[in-house]
PDB file of C-alpha atoms in Angstrom:
ATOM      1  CA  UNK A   1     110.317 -29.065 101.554  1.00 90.00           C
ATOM      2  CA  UNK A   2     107.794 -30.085 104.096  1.00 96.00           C
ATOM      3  CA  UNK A   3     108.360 -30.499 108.038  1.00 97.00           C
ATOM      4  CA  UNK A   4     105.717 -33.298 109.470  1.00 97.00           C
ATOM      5  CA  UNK A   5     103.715 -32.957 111.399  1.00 98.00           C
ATOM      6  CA  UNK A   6     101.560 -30.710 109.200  1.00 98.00           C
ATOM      7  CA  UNK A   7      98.776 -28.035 110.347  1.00 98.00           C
ATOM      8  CA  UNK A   8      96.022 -28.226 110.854  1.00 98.00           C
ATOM      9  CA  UNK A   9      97.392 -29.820 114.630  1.00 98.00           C
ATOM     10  CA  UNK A  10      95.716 -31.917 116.686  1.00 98.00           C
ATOM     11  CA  UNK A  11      96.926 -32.260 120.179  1.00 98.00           C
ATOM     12  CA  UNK A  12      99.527 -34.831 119.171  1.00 98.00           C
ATOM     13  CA  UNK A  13     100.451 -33.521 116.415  1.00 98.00           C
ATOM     14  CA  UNK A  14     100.863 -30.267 118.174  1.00 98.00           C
ATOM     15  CA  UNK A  15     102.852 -31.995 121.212  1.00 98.00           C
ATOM     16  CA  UNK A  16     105.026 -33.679 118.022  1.00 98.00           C
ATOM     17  CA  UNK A  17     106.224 -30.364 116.720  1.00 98.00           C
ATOM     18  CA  UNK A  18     107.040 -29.274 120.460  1.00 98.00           C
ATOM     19  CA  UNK A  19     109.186 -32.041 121.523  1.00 98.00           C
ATOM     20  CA  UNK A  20     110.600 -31.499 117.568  1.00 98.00           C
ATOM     21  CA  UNK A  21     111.560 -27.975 118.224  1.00 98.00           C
ATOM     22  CA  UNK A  22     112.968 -28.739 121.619  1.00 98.00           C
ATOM     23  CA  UNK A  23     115.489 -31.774 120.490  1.00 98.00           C
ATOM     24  CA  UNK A  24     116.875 -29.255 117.859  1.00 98.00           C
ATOM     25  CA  UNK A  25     117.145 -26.648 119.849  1.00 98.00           C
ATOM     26  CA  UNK A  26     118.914 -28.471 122.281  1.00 98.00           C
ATOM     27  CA  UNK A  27     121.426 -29.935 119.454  1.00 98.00           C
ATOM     28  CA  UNK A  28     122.833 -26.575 119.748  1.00 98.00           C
ATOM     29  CA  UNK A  29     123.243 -26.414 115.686  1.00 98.00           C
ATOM     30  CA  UNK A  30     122.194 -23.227 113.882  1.00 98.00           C
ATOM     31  CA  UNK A  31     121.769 -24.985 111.130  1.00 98.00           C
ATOM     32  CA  UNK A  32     119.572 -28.155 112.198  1.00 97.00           C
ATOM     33  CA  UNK A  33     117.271 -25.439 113.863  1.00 98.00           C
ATOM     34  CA  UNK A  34     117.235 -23.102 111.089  1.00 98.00           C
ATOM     35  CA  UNK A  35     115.609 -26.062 108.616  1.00 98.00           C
ATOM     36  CA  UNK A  36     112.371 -26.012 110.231  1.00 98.00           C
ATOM     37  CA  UNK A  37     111.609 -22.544 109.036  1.00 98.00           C
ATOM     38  CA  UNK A  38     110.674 -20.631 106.121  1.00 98.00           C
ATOM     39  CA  UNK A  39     113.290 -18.959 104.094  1.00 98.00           C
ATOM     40  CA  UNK A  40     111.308 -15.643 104.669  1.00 98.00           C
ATOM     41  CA  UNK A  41     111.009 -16.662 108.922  1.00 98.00           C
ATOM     42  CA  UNK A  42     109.616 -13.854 111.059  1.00 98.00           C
ATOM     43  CA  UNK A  43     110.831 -13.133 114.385  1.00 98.00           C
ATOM     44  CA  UNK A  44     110.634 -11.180 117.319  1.00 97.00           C
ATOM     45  CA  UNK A  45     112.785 -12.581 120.225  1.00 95.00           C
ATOM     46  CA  UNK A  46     112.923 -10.552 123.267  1.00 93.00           C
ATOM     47  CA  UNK A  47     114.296  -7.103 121.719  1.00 93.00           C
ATOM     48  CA  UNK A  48     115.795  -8.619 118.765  1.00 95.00           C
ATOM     49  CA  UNK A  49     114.065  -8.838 115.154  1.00 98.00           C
ATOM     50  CA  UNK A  50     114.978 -11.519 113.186  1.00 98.00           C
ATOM     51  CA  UNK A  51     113.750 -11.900 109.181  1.00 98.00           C
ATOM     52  CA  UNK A  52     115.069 -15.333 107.249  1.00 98.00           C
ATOM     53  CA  UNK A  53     117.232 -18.495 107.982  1.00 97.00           C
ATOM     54  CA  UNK A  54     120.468 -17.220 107.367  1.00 98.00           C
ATOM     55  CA  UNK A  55     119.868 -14.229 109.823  1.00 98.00           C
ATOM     56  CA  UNK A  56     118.131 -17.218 112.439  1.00 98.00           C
ATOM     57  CA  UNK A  57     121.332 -19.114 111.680  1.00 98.00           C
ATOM     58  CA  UNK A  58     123.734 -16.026 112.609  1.00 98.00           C
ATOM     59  CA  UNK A  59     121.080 -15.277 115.560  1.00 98.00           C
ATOM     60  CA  UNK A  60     121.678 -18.764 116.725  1.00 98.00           C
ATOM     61  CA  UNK A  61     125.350 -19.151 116.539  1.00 98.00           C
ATOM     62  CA  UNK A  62     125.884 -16.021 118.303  1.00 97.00           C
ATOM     63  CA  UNK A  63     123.674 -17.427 121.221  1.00 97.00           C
ATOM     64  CA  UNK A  64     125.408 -20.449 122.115  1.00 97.00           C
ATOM     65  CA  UNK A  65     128.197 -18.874 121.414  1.00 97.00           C
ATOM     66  CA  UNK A  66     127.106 -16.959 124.858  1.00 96.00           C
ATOM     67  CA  UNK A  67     125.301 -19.223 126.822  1.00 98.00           C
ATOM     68  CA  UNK A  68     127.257 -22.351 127.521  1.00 98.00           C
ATOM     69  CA  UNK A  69     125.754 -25.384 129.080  1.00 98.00           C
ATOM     70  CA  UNK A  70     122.267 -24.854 127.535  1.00 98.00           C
ATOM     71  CA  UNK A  71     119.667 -27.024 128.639  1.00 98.00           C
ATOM     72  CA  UNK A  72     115.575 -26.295 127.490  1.00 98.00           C
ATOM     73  CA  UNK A  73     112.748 -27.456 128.081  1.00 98.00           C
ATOM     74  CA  UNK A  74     109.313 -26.954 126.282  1.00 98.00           C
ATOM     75  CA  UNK A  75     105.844 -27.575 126.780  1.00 98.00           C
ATOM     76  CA  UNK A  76     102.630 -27.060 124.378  1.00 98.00           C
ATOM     77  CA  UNK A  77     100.444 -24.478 126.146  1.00 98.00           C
ATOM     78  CA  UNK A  78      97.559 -24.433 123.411  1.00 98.00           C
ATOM     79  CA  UNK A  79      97.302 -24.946 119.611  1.00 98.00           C
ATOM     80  CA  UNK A  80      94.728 -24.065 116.743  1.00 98.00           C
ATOM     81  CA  UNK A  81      94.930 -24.559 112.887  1.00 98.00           C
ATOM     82  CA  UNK A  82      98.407 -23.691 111.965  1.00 98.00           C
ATOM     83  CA  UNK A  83      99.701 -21.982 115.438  1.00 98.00           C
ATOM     84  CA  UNK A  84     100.912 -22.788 118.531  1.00 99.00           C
ATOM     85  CA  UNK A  85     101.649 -21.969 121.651  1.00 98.00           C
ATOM     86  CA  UNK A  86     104.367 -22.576 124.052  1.00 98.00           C
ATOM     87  CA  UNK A  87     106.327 -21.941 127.676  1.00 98.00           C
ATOM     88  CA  UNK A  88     109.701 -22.483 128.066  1.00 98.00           C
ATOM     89  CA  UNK A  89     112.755 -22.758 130.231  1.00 98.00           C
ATOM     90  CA  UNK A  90     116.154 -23.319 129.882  1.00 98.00           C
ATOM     91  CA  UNK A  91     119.592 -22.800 132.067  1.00 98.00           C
ATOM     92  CA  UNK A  92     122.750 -21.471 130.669  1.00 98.00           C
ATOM     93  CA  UNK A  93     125.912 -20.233 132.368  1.00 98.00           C
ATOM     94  CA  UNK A  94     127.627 -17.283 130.769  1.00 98.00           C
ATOM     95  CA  UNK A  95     131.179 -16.635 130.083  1.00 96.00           C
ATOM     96  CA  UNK A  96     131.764 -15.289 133.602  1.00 97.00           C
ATOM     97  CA  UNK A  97     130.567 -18.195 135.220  1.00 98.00           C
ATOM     98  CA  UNK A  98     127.114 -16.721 135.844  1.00 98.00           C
ATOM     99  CA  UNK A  99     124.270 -18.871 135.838  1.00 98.00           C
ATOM    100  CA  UNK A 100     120.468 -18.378 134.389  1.00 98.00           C
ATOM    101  CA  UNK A 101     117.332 -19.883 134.267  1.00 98.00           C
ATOM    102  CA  UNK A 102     115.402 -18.367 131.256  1.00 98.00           C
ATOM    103  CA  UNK A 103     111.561 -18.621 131.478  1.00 97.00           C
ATOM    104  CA  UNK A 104     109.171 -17.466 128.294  1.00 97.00           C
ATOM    105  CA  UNK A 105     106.258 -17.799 125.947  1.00 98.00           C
ATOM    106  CA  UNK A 106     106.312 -17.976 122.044  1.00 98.00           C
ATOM    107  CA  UNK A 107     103.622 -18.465 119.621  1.00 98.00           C
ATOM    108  CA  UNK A 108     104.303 -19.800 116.572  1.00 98.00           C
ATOM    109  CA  UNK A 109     102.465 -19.918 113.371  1.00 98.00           C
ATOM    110  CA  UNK A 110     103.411 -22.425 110.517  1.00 98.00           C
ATOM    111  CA  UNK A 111     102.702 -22.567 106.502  1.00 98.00           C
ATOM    112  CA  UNK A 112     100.995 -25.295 104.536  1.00 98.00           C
ATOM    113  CA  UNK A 113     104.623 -27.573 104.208  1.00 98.00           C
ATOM    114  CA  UNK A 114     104.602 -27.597 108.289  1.00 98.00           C
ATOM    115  CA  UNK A 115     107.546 -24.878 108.587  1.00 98.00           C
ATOM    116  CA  UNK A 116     107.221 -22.210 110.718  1.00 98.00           C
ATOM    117  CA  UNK A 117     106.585 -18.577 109.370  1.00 98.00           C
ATOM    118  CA  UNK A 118     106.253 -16.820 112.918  1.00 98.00           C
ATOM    119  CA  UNK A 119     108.029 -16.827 116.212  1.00 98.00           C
ATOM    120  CA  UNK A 120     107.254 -14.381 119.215  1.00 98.00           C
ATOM    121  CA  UNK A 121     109.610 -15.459 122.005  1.00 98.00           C
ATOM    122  CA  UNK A 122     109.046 -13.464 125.312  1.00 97.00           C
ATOM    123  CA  UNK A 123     111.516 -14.369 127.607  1.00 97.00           C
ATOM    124  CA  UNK A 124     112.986 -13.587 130.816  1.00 97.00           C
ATOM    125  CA  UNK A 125     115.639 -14.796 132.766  1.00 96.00           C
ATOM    126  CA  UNK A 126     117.180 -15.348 136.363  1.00 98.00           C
ATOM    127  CA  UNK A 127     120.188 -15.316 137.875  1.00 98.00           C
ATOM    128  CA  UNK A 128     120.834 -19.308 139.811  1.00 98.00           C
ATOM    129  CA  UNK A 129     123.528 -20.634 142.022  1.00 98.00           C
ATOM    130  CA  UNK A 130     124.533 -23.503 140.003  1.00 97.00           C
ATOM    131  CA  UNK A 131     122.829 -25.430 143.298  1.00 98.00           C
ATOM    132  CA  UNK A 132     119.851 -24.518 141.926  1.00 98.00           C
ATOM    133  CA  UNK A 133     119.990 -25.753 138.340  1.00 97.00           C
ATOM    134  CA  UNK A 134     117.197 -27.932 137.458  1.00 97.00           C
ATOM    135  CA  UNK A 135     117.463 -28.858 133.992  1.00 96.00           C
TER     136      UNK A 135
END
């Protein structure tokens, strides 16, 4: 299976993959996002280790199981050969009513069919008034 754009990136190519990643992510669907990795995917997001896409897929459906009202945003930060980087934020209220504006980094690396092999995701996040939402 292959997942255009393919490395080596250029900056629109790079930019391509970004806005990619954010649309799926922001579909909300474990299993959309979990297509455009490998079947052996590596990651590391905040605490949490995550190998494969059925583990990504469990990973994921937990999440939004959580965070209600999710909302993200992505930008390309840099990009060389096969990698990327990115910053992030999104806003999600939790099942108390709570809401959070999540800010991070990830670098992501991809193989030759334009899937990703590697995410790092450092993230952070911040309590909001809902008055202060911006996404």
């Amino acid at each position: 299976m292959k997942k255009h754009p393919l490395p080596p990136f250029n900056e629109e190519t790079a930019k391509q993959k970004v806005q990619m990643a954010e649309d799926a992510w922001n579909s909300k669907d474990p299993l959309k996002v979990s297509m455009a990795y490998t079947e052996d995917t590596e990651w590391r997001n905040r605490t949490s280790f995550i190998h494969g896409r059925k583990e990504v897929q469990e990973f994921l459906k937990n999440k939004w199981k959580n965070e209600h009202h999710y909302k993200l945003k992505k930008e390309l930060w840099g990009f060389r050969n096969n990698r990327i980087a990115v910053r992030f934020e999104y806003e999600y209220q939790n099942s108390e009513g709570q809401w959070y504006r999540a800010y991070g980094n990830e670098n992501w690396q991809f193989d030759e069919n334009g899937l990703m092999q590697k995410r790092y995701a450092s993230i952070n996040d911040l309590k909001i008034k809902a008055s202060e939402r911006q996404l």
